[in-house]
Structures are given as structure tokens and as C-alpha cells.
Short mmCIF file of C-alpha atoms and ligand atoms in Angstrom, two decimals:
data_model
loop_
_atom_site.label_atom_id
_atom_site.label_comp_id
_atom_site.label_asym_id
_atom_site.label_seq_id
_atom_site.Cartn_x
_atom_site.Cartn_y
_atom_site.Cartn_z
CA MET A 1 23.31 -14.88 43.54
CA SER A 2 22.23 -15.36 47.07
CA ASP A 3 19.00 -15.32 45.96
CA GLN A 4 18.24 -18.05 43.63
CA ALA A 5 20.37 -20.60 45.66
CA GLY A 6 17.27 -22.44 47.01
CA LYS A 7 16.24 -22.96 43.21
CA THR A 8 16.19 -26.81 42.69
CA ILE A 9 16.47 -27.94 38.89
CA SER A 10 13.59 -29.37 39.40
CA GLU A 11 11.89 -26.23 40.38
CA ASN A 12 13.48 -24.74 37.58
CA SER A 13 12.63 -27.21 35.02
CA ALA A 14 8.97 -28.41 36.08
CA GLU A 15 7.59 -24.83 35.19
CA PRO A 16 8.73 -22.34 32.49
CA LEU A 17 9.67 -19.05 34.07
CA ILE A 18 6.95 -16.18 33.63
CA ASN A 19 7.80 -13.13 31.52
CA LEU A 20 6.34 -10.56 33.37
CA LEU A 21 7.39 -7.60 30.25
CA GLY A 22 4.57 -8.76 28.40
CA GLN A 23 1.71 -9.10 31.65
CA THR A 24 -1.00 -6.61 32.03
CA GLU A 25 -1.97 -5.04 34.61
CA GLU A 26 -4.84 -7.29 35.35
CA ASP A 27 -2.22 -10.55 34.45
CA LEU A 28 0.19 -9.03 37.03
CA GLN A 29 -2.93 -8.66 39.94
CA ASN A 30 -3.61 -12.50 39.35
CA PHE A 31 -0.10 -13.11 39.36
CA PHE A 32 0.36 -11.65 42.30
CA SER A 33 -2.77 -12.03 44.41
CA GLY A 34 -1.80 -15.89 43.74
CA LEU A 35 1.17 -15.22 45.85
CA GLY A 36 -0.71 -13.84 48.47
CA GLU A 37 0.66 -10.25 47.53
CA LYS A 38 -1.76 -7.00 47.48
CA PRO A 39 -2.67 -6.10 43.67
CA PHE A 40 -0.36 -2.95 44.00
CA ARG A 41 2.48 -4.96 43.36
CA ALA A 42 1.33 -5.38 39.73
CA ARG A 43 1.74 -1.29 39.35
CA GLN A 44 4.91 -1.34 41.37
CA VAL A 45 6.47 -4.15 38.85
CA MET A 46 5.05 -2.43 36.07
CA GLN A 47 6.91 0.75 36.45
CA TRP A 48 10.42 -0.79 37.27
CA ILE A 49 10.34 -2.98 34.06
CA HIS A 50 8.89 -0.02 31.73
CA GLN A 51 9.38 3.11 33.19
CA ARG A 52 12.65 2.70 35.52
CA ASN A 53 14.05 0.17 32.83
CA ALA A 54 15.13 -1.84 35.92
CA ARG A 55 16.51 -5.36 34.99
CA GLN A 56 16.70 -7.53 37.25
CA PHE A 57 13.87 -7.82 40.53
CA ASP A 58 17.21 -7.49 42.86
CA GLU A 59 16.55 -3.30 41.37
CA MET A 60 13.28 -3.73 42.56
CA THR A 61 14.10 -2.21 45.88
CA ASP A 62 10.37 -1.30 47.48
CA LEU A 63 9.78 -5.23 47.11
CA SER A 64 10.39 -7.48 49.48
CA LYS A 65 13.67 -8.90 49.98
CA SER A 66 11.48 -12.17 50.20
CA LEU A 67 9.08 -11.65 47.58
CA ARG A 68 12.20 -10.88 45.43
CA THR A 69 13.28 -13.98 45.78
CA GLU A 70 10.05 -15.67 44.61
CA LEU A 71 9.96 -13.34 41.75
CA HIS A 72 13.79 -15.27 40.63
CA ARG A 73 12.29 -18.83 41.35
CA LEU A 74 8.83 -17.78 39.29
CA ALA A 75 9.60 -15.57 36.28
CA THR A 76 11.82 -13.53 34.69
CA VAL A 77 12.10 -10.12 32.08
CA GLU A 78 13.69 -11.30 28.91
CA LEU A 79 13.54 -8.19 26.15
CA PRO A 80 13.67 -9.65 22.78
CA GLU A 81 17.53 -10.49 21.40
CA VAL A 82 18.68 -7.51 19.11
CA ILE A 83 20.23 -8.88 16.03
CA SER A 84 21.32 -5.58 14.52
CA GLU A 85 20.67 -1.80 14.89
CA GLN A 86 20.95 0.28 11.99
CA ARG A 87 20.83 4.29 11.87
CA SER A 88 20.05 5.84 8.54
CA ALA A 89 21.65 9.72 7.75
CA ASP A 90 17.88 10.76 7.66
CA GLY A 91 17.57 10.02 11.93
CA THR A 92 15.81 6.88 11.32
CA VAL A 93 16.90 3.63 13.55
CA LYS A 94 16.13 0.17 12.15
CA TRP A 95 16.22 -2.59 15.06
CA LEU A 96 15.83 -5.94 14.10
CA PHE A 97 15.27 -8.68 16.45
CA GLU A 98 15.84 -12.65 17.07
CA SER A 99 12.20 -14.66 16.10
CA GLY A 100 13.81 -17.93 16.55
CA GLY A 101 14.20 -20.49 13.28
CA GLY A 102 16.70 -18.17 11.35
CA GLN A 103 13.67 -14.97 11.18
CA ALA A 104 13.24 -11.68 12.48
CA VAL A 105 11.16 -9.12 12.98
CA GLU A 106 12.11 -5.49 12.18
CA THR A 107 11.30 -2.18 14.55
CA VAL A 108 11.88 1.45 13.27
CA PHE A 109 11.92 4.60 14.74
CA ILE A 110 11.59 7.42 13.00
CA PRO A 111 12.10 10.92 14.66
CA GLU A 112 10.30 14.03 13.12
CA PRO A 113 9.97 17.62 14.70
CA GLY A 114 8.01 17.30 17.65
CA ARG A 115 7.22 13.49 17.60
CA GLY A 116 8.91 10.06 17.88
CA THR A 117 7.05 7.31 15.94
CA LEU A 118 8.02 3.88 16.55
CA CYS A 119 7.20 1.37 13.97
CA ILE A 120 6.62 -2.03 15.27
CA SER A 121 5.77 -5.68 14.04
CA SER A 122 3.16 -8.04 15.53
CA GLN A 123 3.78 -11.02 13.44
CA VAL A 124 6.86 -13.31 11.77
CA GLY A 125 5.88 -12.93 8.47
CA CYS A 126 1.98 -12.64 7.10
CA ALA A 127 -0.40 -14.60 5.66
CA LEU A 128 -2.33 -11.87 4.05
CA ASP A 129 -0.06 -12.24 0.44
CA CYS A 130 -0.66 -8.18 -0.67
CA ALA A 131 0.63 -8.35 -3.81
CA PHE A 132 3.32 -5.55 -3.37
CA CYS A 133 4.82 -6.17 0.22
CA ALA A 134 7.52 -7.88 1.06
CA THR A 135 6.15 -9.26 4.50
CA GLY A 136 3.68 -10.80 2.38
CA ALA A 137 5.96 -12.43 -0.15
CA GLN A 138 7.80 -13.97 2.53
CA GLY A 139 4.99 -15.53 4.06
CA PHE A 140 3.36 -16.51 7.70
CA ASN A 141 5.84 -17.65 9.69
CA ARG A 142 4.20 -17.20 13.37
CA ASN A 143 2.41 -14.40 15.88
CA LEU A 144 4.59 -12.53 17.91
CA LYS A 145 3.71 -13.06 21.51
CA VAL A 146 2.79 -10.25 23.71
CA ALA A 147 6.26 -9.98 25.43
CA GLU A 148 7.88 -9.55 21.95
CA ILE A 149 5.81 -7.46 20.69
CA VAL A 150 5.83 -4.72 23.67
CA GLY A 151 9.96 -5.69 23.93
CA GLN A 152 10.40 -3.78 20.41
CA VAL A 153 9.14 -0.90 22.42
CA THR A 154 10.79 -1.07 25.97
CA HIS A 155 14.33 -1.85 24.12
CA ALA A 156 13.56 1.45 21.46
CA ASN A 157 12.66 3.08 24.85
CA ARG A 158 16.07 2.41 26.51
CA HIS A 159 18.09 3.23 24.17
CA LEU A 160 17.24 6.25 22.44
CA PRO A 161 17.92 9.56 23.80
CA LEU A 162 15.02 11.78 25.75
CA ARG A 163 14.07 14.77 23.57
CA PRO A 164 14.76 18.39 24.22
CA ASN A 165 12.21 19.04 26.48
CA GLY A 166 13.42 15.90 28.57
CA GLU A 167 10.43 13.63 27.42
CA PRO A 168 10.80 10.23 26.29
CA ALA A 169 11.71 10.01 22.48
CA ILE A 170 8.97 7.71 21.39
CA THR A 171 5.62 9.84 20.98
CA ASN A 172 3.17 8.13 18.77
CA VAL A 173 3.51 4.14 18.04
CA VAL A 174 2.31 2.30 14.93
CA PHE A 175 1.74 -1.02 14.33
CA MET A 176 2.62 -0.65 11.01
CA GLY A 177 5.92 -3.16 10.89
CA MET A 178 5.83 -6.92 9.76
CA GLY A 179 2.62 -8.66 10.20
CA GLU A 180 -1.20 -8.22 10.13
CA PRO A 181 -1.80 -6.76 14.09
CA LEU A 182 -5.85 -8.18 13.57
CA ALA A 183 -4.62 -12.08 12.67
CA ASN A 184 -2.42 -11.43 15.84
CA PHE A 185 -5.57 -10.36 17.78
CA ARG A 186 -5.50 -11.53 21.66
CA ASN A 187 -1.66 -10.96 21.86
CA VAL A 188 -1.81 -7.23 19.99
CA LEU A 189 -4.98 -6.52 22.46
CA SER A 190 -2.45 -7.27 25.39
CA ALA A 191 0.29 -5.16 24.09
CA LEU A 192 -2.34 -2.27 23.38
CA ASN A 193 -3.05 -2.11 27.07
CA ILE A 194 0.30 -2.07 28.14
CA LEU A 195 0.95 0.67 25.61
CA LEU A 196 -1.54 2.83 27.41
CA SER A 197 -1.10 1.94 30.97
CA ASP A 198 -0.11 4.89 32.60
CA TYR A 199 2.65 3.07 34.92
CA ALA A 200 4.32 1.54 31.40
CA TYR A 201 4.09 3.67 28.51
CA GLY A 202 1.20 5.76 29.15
CA LEU A 203 0.05 6.60 25.22
CA SER A 204 -3.23 7.92 24.97
CA ARG A 205 -5.04 5.90 22.12
CA ARG A 206 -4.96 8.93 19.59
CA ARG A 207 -1.05 8.29 19.42
CA VAL A 208 -1.78 4.61 18.83
CA THR A 209 -2.23 3.57 15.40
CA VAL A 210 -3.12 -0.38 14.69
CA SER A 211 -3.27 -0.57 11.08
CA THR A 212 -5.01 -3.44 8.76
CA SER A 213 -5.77 -4.51 5.61
CA GLY A 214 -8.71 -5.01 6.60
CA ILE A 215 -10.22 -8.50 8.76
CA VAL A 216 -13.68 -6.52 8.82
CA PRO A 217 -14.63 -9.28 12.34
CA GLN A 218 -12.03 -8.02 14.18
CA ILE A 219 -12.25 -4.01 13.36
CA GLU A 220 -15.57 -4.24 15.07
CA LYS A 221 -13.85 -6.04 18.09
CA LEU A 222 -10.99 -3.71 18.22
CA GLY A 223 -13.45 -0.77 18.58
CA ASP A 224 -15.60 -2.21 21.25
CA ALA A 225 -11.88 -3.42 23.04
CA CYS A 226 -9.69 -0.56 22.84
CA ASN A 227 -10.58 2.05 20.73
CA VAL A 228 -7.30 3.27 19.27
CA SER A 229 -6.43 5.05 16.21
CA LEU A 230 -7.39 2.90 12.90
CA ALA A 231 -5.43 2.94 9.66
CA VAL A 232 -7.10 1.08 6.60
CA SER A 233 -5.19 -0.16 4.00
CA LEU A 234 -7.18 0.29 0.99
CA HIS A 235 -5.00 0.95 -1.99
CA ALA A 236 -7.59 0.20 -4.50
CA PRO A 237 -11.23 2.59 -4.98
CA ASN A 238 -13.10 -0.58 -5.99
CA ASP A 239 -13.45 -4.36 -5.78
CA GLU A 240 -11.81 -5.56 -8.85
CA LEU A 241 -8.70 -3.70 -8.23
CA ARG A 242 -8.33 -5.16 -4.58
CA ASP A 243 -9.23 -8.37 -5.05
CA ARG A 244 -6.02 -8.47 -6.84
CA LEU A 245 -3.99 -6.43 -4.32
CA VAL A 246 -4.85 -7.13 -1.41
CA PRO A 247 -6.33 -10.32 -1.57
CA ILE A 248 -8.35 -10.32 2.12
CA ASN A 249 -10.49 -8.20 -0.05
CA ARG A 250 -12.40 -11.16 -1.46
CA LEU A 251 -13.34 -12.60 1.54
CA HIS A 252 -14.06 -8.84 3.01
CA PRO A 253 -14.86 -6.34 0.17
CA ILE A 254 -14.50 -2.37 -0.11
CA ALA A 255 -18.08 -2.22 1.39
CA ASP A 256 -18.63 -4.18 4.37
CA LEU A 257 -14.96 -2.70 5.14
CA LEU A 258 -16.14 1.02 5.13
CA ASP A 259 -18.98 0.21 7.20
CA ALA A 260 -16.86 -1.48 9.52
CA SER A 261 -14.55 1.78 9.09
CA TRP A 262 -17.45 4.27 9.89
CA ARG A 263 -18.86 1.99 12.66
CA TYR A 264 -15.72 2.12 14.30
CA ALA A 265 -15.13 5.53 13.73
CA ALA A 266 -18.32 6.72 15.24
CA LYS A 267 -17.46 4.95 19.05
CA ARG A 268 -15.39 8.30 19.07
CA ALA A 269 -16.83 11.90 18.10
CA ASN A 270 -13.97 13.26 15.91
CA ARG A 271 -12.23 10.60 15.40
CA PHE A 272 -10.76 10.16 11.45
CA ILE A 273 -9.73 6.83 10.04
CA THR A 274 -6.35 6.94 7.84
CA PHE A 275 -7.13 5.17 4.29
CA GLU A 276 -3.15 4.02 3.32
CA TYR A 277 -3.00 4.02 -0.55
CA VAL A 278 -0.05 2.50 -1.46
CA MET A 279 0.78 4.41 -5.13
CA LEU A 280 1.74 2.16 -7.87
CA ARG A 281 2.41 2.69 -11.47
CA ASP A 282 0.05 2.44 -13.85
CA VAL A 283 -2.02 0.25 -11.64
CA ASN A 284 -4.03 2.16 -8.84
CA ASP A 285 -3.03 6.10 -9.54
CA THR A 286 -4.93 7.83 -12.48
CA ILE A 287 -7.24 10.43 -12.08
CA GLU A 288 -10.15 7.94 -12.42
CA HIS A 289 -8.90 6.00 -9.66
CA ALA A 290 -8.82 9.20 -7.56
CA ASP A 291 -12.04 10.10 -8.67
CA GLN A 292 -13.40 6.65 -7.63
CA LEU A 293 -11.52 6.72 -3.76
CA ALA A 294 -13.34 10.35 -3.38
CA GLY A 295 -16.06 9.06 -4.53
CA LEU A 296 -16.08 6.37 -1.34
CA LEU A 297 -14.67 8.46 1.17
CA ARG A 298 -15.90 12.05 0.50
CA ASN A 299 -18.28 14.05 3.51
CA ARG A 300 -17.38 10.46 5.82
CA PRO A 301 -14.24 10.85 8.70
CA ALA A 302 -11.71 9.87 6.37
CA LYS A 303 -7.65 11.08 5.83
CA VAL A 304 -6.14 9.12 2.90
CA ASN A 305 -2.67 8.79 3.08
CA LEU A 306 -0.78 8.15 0.11
CA ILE A 307 2.40 5.74 0.17
CA PRO A 308 4.87 5.96 -2.33
CA PHE A 309 5.29 2.51 -3.30
CA ASN A 310 9.05 0.95 -2.34
CA PRO A 311 10.49 -1.54 -4.92
CA PHE A 312 11.76 -4.67 -3.63
CA ALA A 313 13.74 -7.76 -4.97
CA GLY A 314 11.57 -9.93 -7.00
CA ASN A 315 8.70 -7.87 -7.32
CA ASP A 316 7.86 -6.05 -10.65
CA TYR A 317 5.35 -2.95 -9.35
CA GLU A 318 6.81 0.34 -10.07
CA ARG A 319 6.56 3.41 -7.99
CA SER A 320 4.44 5.99 -9.61
CA ARG A 321 5.84 8.96 -10.37
CA SER A 322 6.52 12.86 -8.20
CA GLU A 323 4.07 14.27 -10.52
CA THR A 324 1.19 11.59 -10.62
CA ILE A 325 1.36 11.28 -6.83
CA GLU A 326 0.64 15.22 -6.28
CA ARG A 327 -1.85 14.83 -9.65
CA PHE A 328 -3.73 12.46 -7.36
CA GLN A 329 -3.30 14.07 -4.03
CA ASN A 330 -4.59 17.38 -5.97
CA ARG A 331 -7.54 15.49 -7.07
CA LEU A 332 -8.81 14.22 -3.87
CA ARG A 333 -8.55 17.96 -2.81
CA HIS A 334 -10.59 19.00 -5.38
CA HIS A 335 -13.15 16.53 -4.30
CA GLY A 336 -12.65 17.90 -0.47
CA VAL A 337 -10.94 14.61 0.58
CA VAL A 338 -7.79 15.43 2.56
CA SER A 339 -5.16 13.90 1.94
CA THR A 340 -0.85 13.80 2.41
CA THR A 341 1.42 12.20 1.03
CA ARG A 342 4.44 9.91 3.27
CA ARG A 343 7.35 11.10 2.87
CA THR A 344 10.03 7.76 2.66
CA ARG A 345 12.45 7.40 5.20
CA GLY A 346 14.94 5.58 6.08
CA ASP A 347 15.53 3.81 2.59
CA ASP A 348 19.21 3.23 2.39
CA ILE A 349 18.89 1.05 5.54
CA ASP A 350 15.60 -0.90 3.80
CA ALA A 351 13.20 1.00 6.97
CA ALA A 352 10.52 2.33 4.68
CA CYS A 353 7.49 0.76 4.64
CA GLY A 354 6.97 -3.55 2.90
CA GLN A 355 10.89 -2.80 2.94
CA LEU A 356 11.07 -4.46 5.79
CA ALA A 357 11.55 -8.08 5.20
CA GLY A 358 14.27 -7.25 2.91
CA LYS A 359 16.76 -8.56 5.20
CA VAL A 360 15.23 -11.11 6.78
CA ARG A 361 14.41 -13.03 3.28
CA ASP A 362 18.53 -12.55 2.88
CA ARG A 363 19.20 -13.82 5.95
CA VAL A 364 17.17 -16.91 5.39
CA ARG A 365 18.01 -17.64 1.75
CA VAL A 366 22.21 -17.57 3.52
CA ARG A 367 20.70 -20.28 5.98
CA LEU A 368 19.02 -22.63 3.52
CA GLY A 369 22.10 -21.99 0.88
CA ASP A 370 24.48 -23.12 3.59
CA LYS A 371 22.03 -26.00 4.29
CA ARG A 372 21.42 -27.04 0.85
CA GLN A 373 25.52 -27.39 0.32
CA ARG A 374 25.95 -29.17 3.88
CA ILE A 375 23.60 -31.96 2.58
CA ALA A 376 25.31 -31.80 -1.40
CA THR A 377 28.36 -31.35 0.07
CA ALA A 378 27.76 -34.49 3.05
N1 SAH B 401 -0.64 -5.75 7.37
C1 SAH B 401 -1.19 -4.25 8.13
C2 SAH B 401 0.68 -3.06 8.58
C3 SAH B 401 1.51 -3.70 8.18
S1 SAH B 401 1.90 -3.04 6.16
C4 SAH B 401 -1.69 -3.41 6.91
O1 SAH B 401 -1.42 -4.10 5.89
O2 SAH B 401 -2.26 -2.79 7.15
C5 SAH B 401 2.07 -1.12 7.07
C6 SAH B 401 1.57 -0.21 5.82
O3 SAH B 401 2.68 -0.55 4.58
C7 SAH B 401 0.02 -0.93 4.72
O4 SAH B 401 -0.70 -0.07 4.79
C8 SAH B 401 0.63 -1.61 4.04
O5 SAH B 401 0.10 -1.81 2.93
C9 SAH B 401 2.31 -0.81 3.03
N2 SAH B 401 3.41 -1.50 2.34
C10 SAH B 401 2.97 -2.90 2.37
N3 SAH B 401 4.24 -2.70 1.32
C11 SAH B 401 4.71 -1.70 0.91
C12 SAH B 401 5.53 -1.24 0.18
N4 SAH B 401 6.68 -2.36 -1.20
N5 SAH B 401 5.61 0.08 -0.43
C13 SAH B 401 4.40 1.04 0.48
N6 SAH B 401 3.96 0.38 1.49
C14 SAH B 401 4.06 -0.39 1.75
FE1 SF4 B 402 0.32 -8.52 5.45
FE2 SF4 B 402 0.23 -5.82 5.59
FE3 SF4 B 402 1.55 -6.93 4.09
FE4 SF4 B 402 -0.46 -7.46 3.33
S1 SF4 B 402 0.65 -5.54 3.41
S2 SF4 B 402 1.15 -9.24 3.44
S3 SF4 B 402 -1.34 -7.16 5.39
S4 SF4 B 402 2.11 -6.94 6.19
#
């Protein structure tokens, strides 16, 4: 292309191109001021990328030709590479994105009447090793970059049809895919910044939820930096059981986690914390557990979201019976604790909570298998 004609190989190899997809407004303002440009260029470029779906700088017609040439030389807009897209019978869509080294992360879109929720990943694998989680079983590989986190939203937004009212399909974003978002704090914070920006996705804080297994100091930091909705993966009403199910509890026990949660809620009036509770048969689903849980959450700004356990290969836990889940929920209600049961969506394409690593592990296993075979036959 003529714009790129002046680019020399040495220019290309000296400086890696900067991916504008993962830059916040402030990052872009700094970038443009370094080029002697006005700060408002940041907003223009964000709108082109996130709202007007530009794929090339040449489409950004309100930038001067010379600035576009400069952008070609220095920058790129690179979305994560899609490995596959699957659509479930219930309308759920799951994408698998390449994340290098034979690994992949997953993103799931869940359409519901009145809203469309995108569930995104923040890490490749997870180090926290919760006993019932496929991502945990996979182990930790690496943190996703800002562009890889935001890119899941950008890709989905570009590939989902508008809602009947003409608005974008994605009304809510939840960090409930693979990884522990608060263990990738800096990148998640920048990604949140872009999701909330009026020049990108313009989502309200209420409609963006970070789910954490309970990294207490980071909960405090998130509350100060960006008070989005918070979901806490509690899963057990006492430390003895939680130590086993969610090992980070040994470092940050329930009392500390709840203190941090109430402080987080207090930073905004009328803000509830959602407590996720995976229903594991005969493990955490008795009436006594419901009573203990209610004891922790009663008269607090708390809602409980019961998640029927989603089984996966190599894990021995079982899902609680539906009567047990109903009884548990009624008991919480009896104590005045608001609770809902999450409907399992997309399980025919392994897109339900905690199933997200299945395909990845299989892929990795296949590759390792190939390698072993090659070594064996070499
Ligand atoms: N790491 C974060 C967010 C990702 S997990 C966290 O733990 O909160 C999103 C939710 O799915 C968490 O509540 C997690 O505990 C739950 N989950 C994990 N494995 C599951 C499984 N097999 N069945 C049902 N829910 C599961
Ligand atoms: Fe990590 Fe969350 Fe899975 Fe625990 S439940 S291993 S924190 S992804």
C-alpha cells in the first residue's frame, strides 16, 4: 500500500508495533501527544476501533493522510485470532481464541430476554486451583494482555447481530471465563477502563462484573480504582470447607473476604455483592450449610447465586440434585437472604461455567500426544 511504501525494514524491526486495541484513552492521549497531535485524536481513534469497526487506518477518514501514514508505521489494530465459533441450541455462542503455545481461551455470549451477557477470560489457565474448576485443573499459563481481553468483546461485538431495538447485542460483560481477573490486575483495570469508556463500549459500572475467588488486597484496590459490580466466589460457609474447595482461602479466610466485600459495597450506595455458590452434591449443599451461609450474609448487601456444578472429565464431584438446590434456596429465603439459581446455558457446547477448559486441555493433550509420538518414532 502506498502509505506503507516509505516504511523500511529497520523501522519495522527496531520497534514492535503498538496495538491500539488495548490502549485506554489516557494511553492514546500520551501516544498522540508524543506524535505532536492533539489529545482528541485518542477519542476519534477509539471510536473508529470500538464503535465503527474499522479494520485499517485508511478507513479513519477524519485523520490526515500523514497521520494515517504515521500510524501505519508505528501501530496496528490486532484482534485475537479465532480458532472456532460454536452456537448452542439455546442461542449461546462460544468462541475459542488462540493464545499461543497450543493454548486457547474462551468467550461465551449468553442471550436472554432484555439483555445479552458476554462472559470473558482474563488469563490462560489459572493458578488458584479450586477443586471443582476445569480451568484450575489446567494450571496457570499466562496473563492475557489488555488487547486480548478487550479483543474478546471487540470480536463478539462485531459478529453478533444488533438487538431488535437497534442496540448492540452485548449489554453486560462478566469476567467469569477462564482465569482469576484480580490476579491480572493491571491489565484487567485497563480493559475495564475501555469497556466503560463512552468512546468505546460505554457500559455502565453496574453492567460490568468482576468475579473473584477472593484476593482480598486486590478487592480493596479495585474498589478504589474502578467500582464495577463485584461477584465473590464463596462456595462454602466455613473456613474448613472453603480451605479445601477454594485454596486461596488459606491465605484470605472468609472473615477477611467478607470485610473486604462490605467495604467494597459501601463505596457505592445500594450496591449488592453477588456471592457465587457452586452446588456440589453432599459437599456444601445441606440445610446446615444453608443456615451457616445465611448467618454470614443476612442483613448485608448480598445476593446469592447458586450455580449447579458442571461436571468435567477427570473430576469426581457431582451436581446437587435439583430438589436439594431448591431446598437450599428456600432455606436462604426463609432467613431473608436473596438468592437465585443460575440456569445452566450452553452445556451442549461445553460453554457452561467451569467447563471452559475442556476443549483446550484436549487440544493440548492431542499436541503433547503428537509430540510424544514423534519423539517415540524419531
Ligand atoms: N476466577 C474467578 C472467575 C472465573 S470462574 C472466580 O473464581 O470467581 C467463574 C465462576 O464459575 C466462579 O464462581 C467459579 O467458582 C465457577 N465455577 C468454576 N468451575 C465450575 C464448575 N465446574 N461448575 C460450576 N461453576 C464453576
Ligand atoms: Fe481460578 Fe476461578 Fe477456576 Fe478458582 S474458580 S481455579 S479462581 S478460574
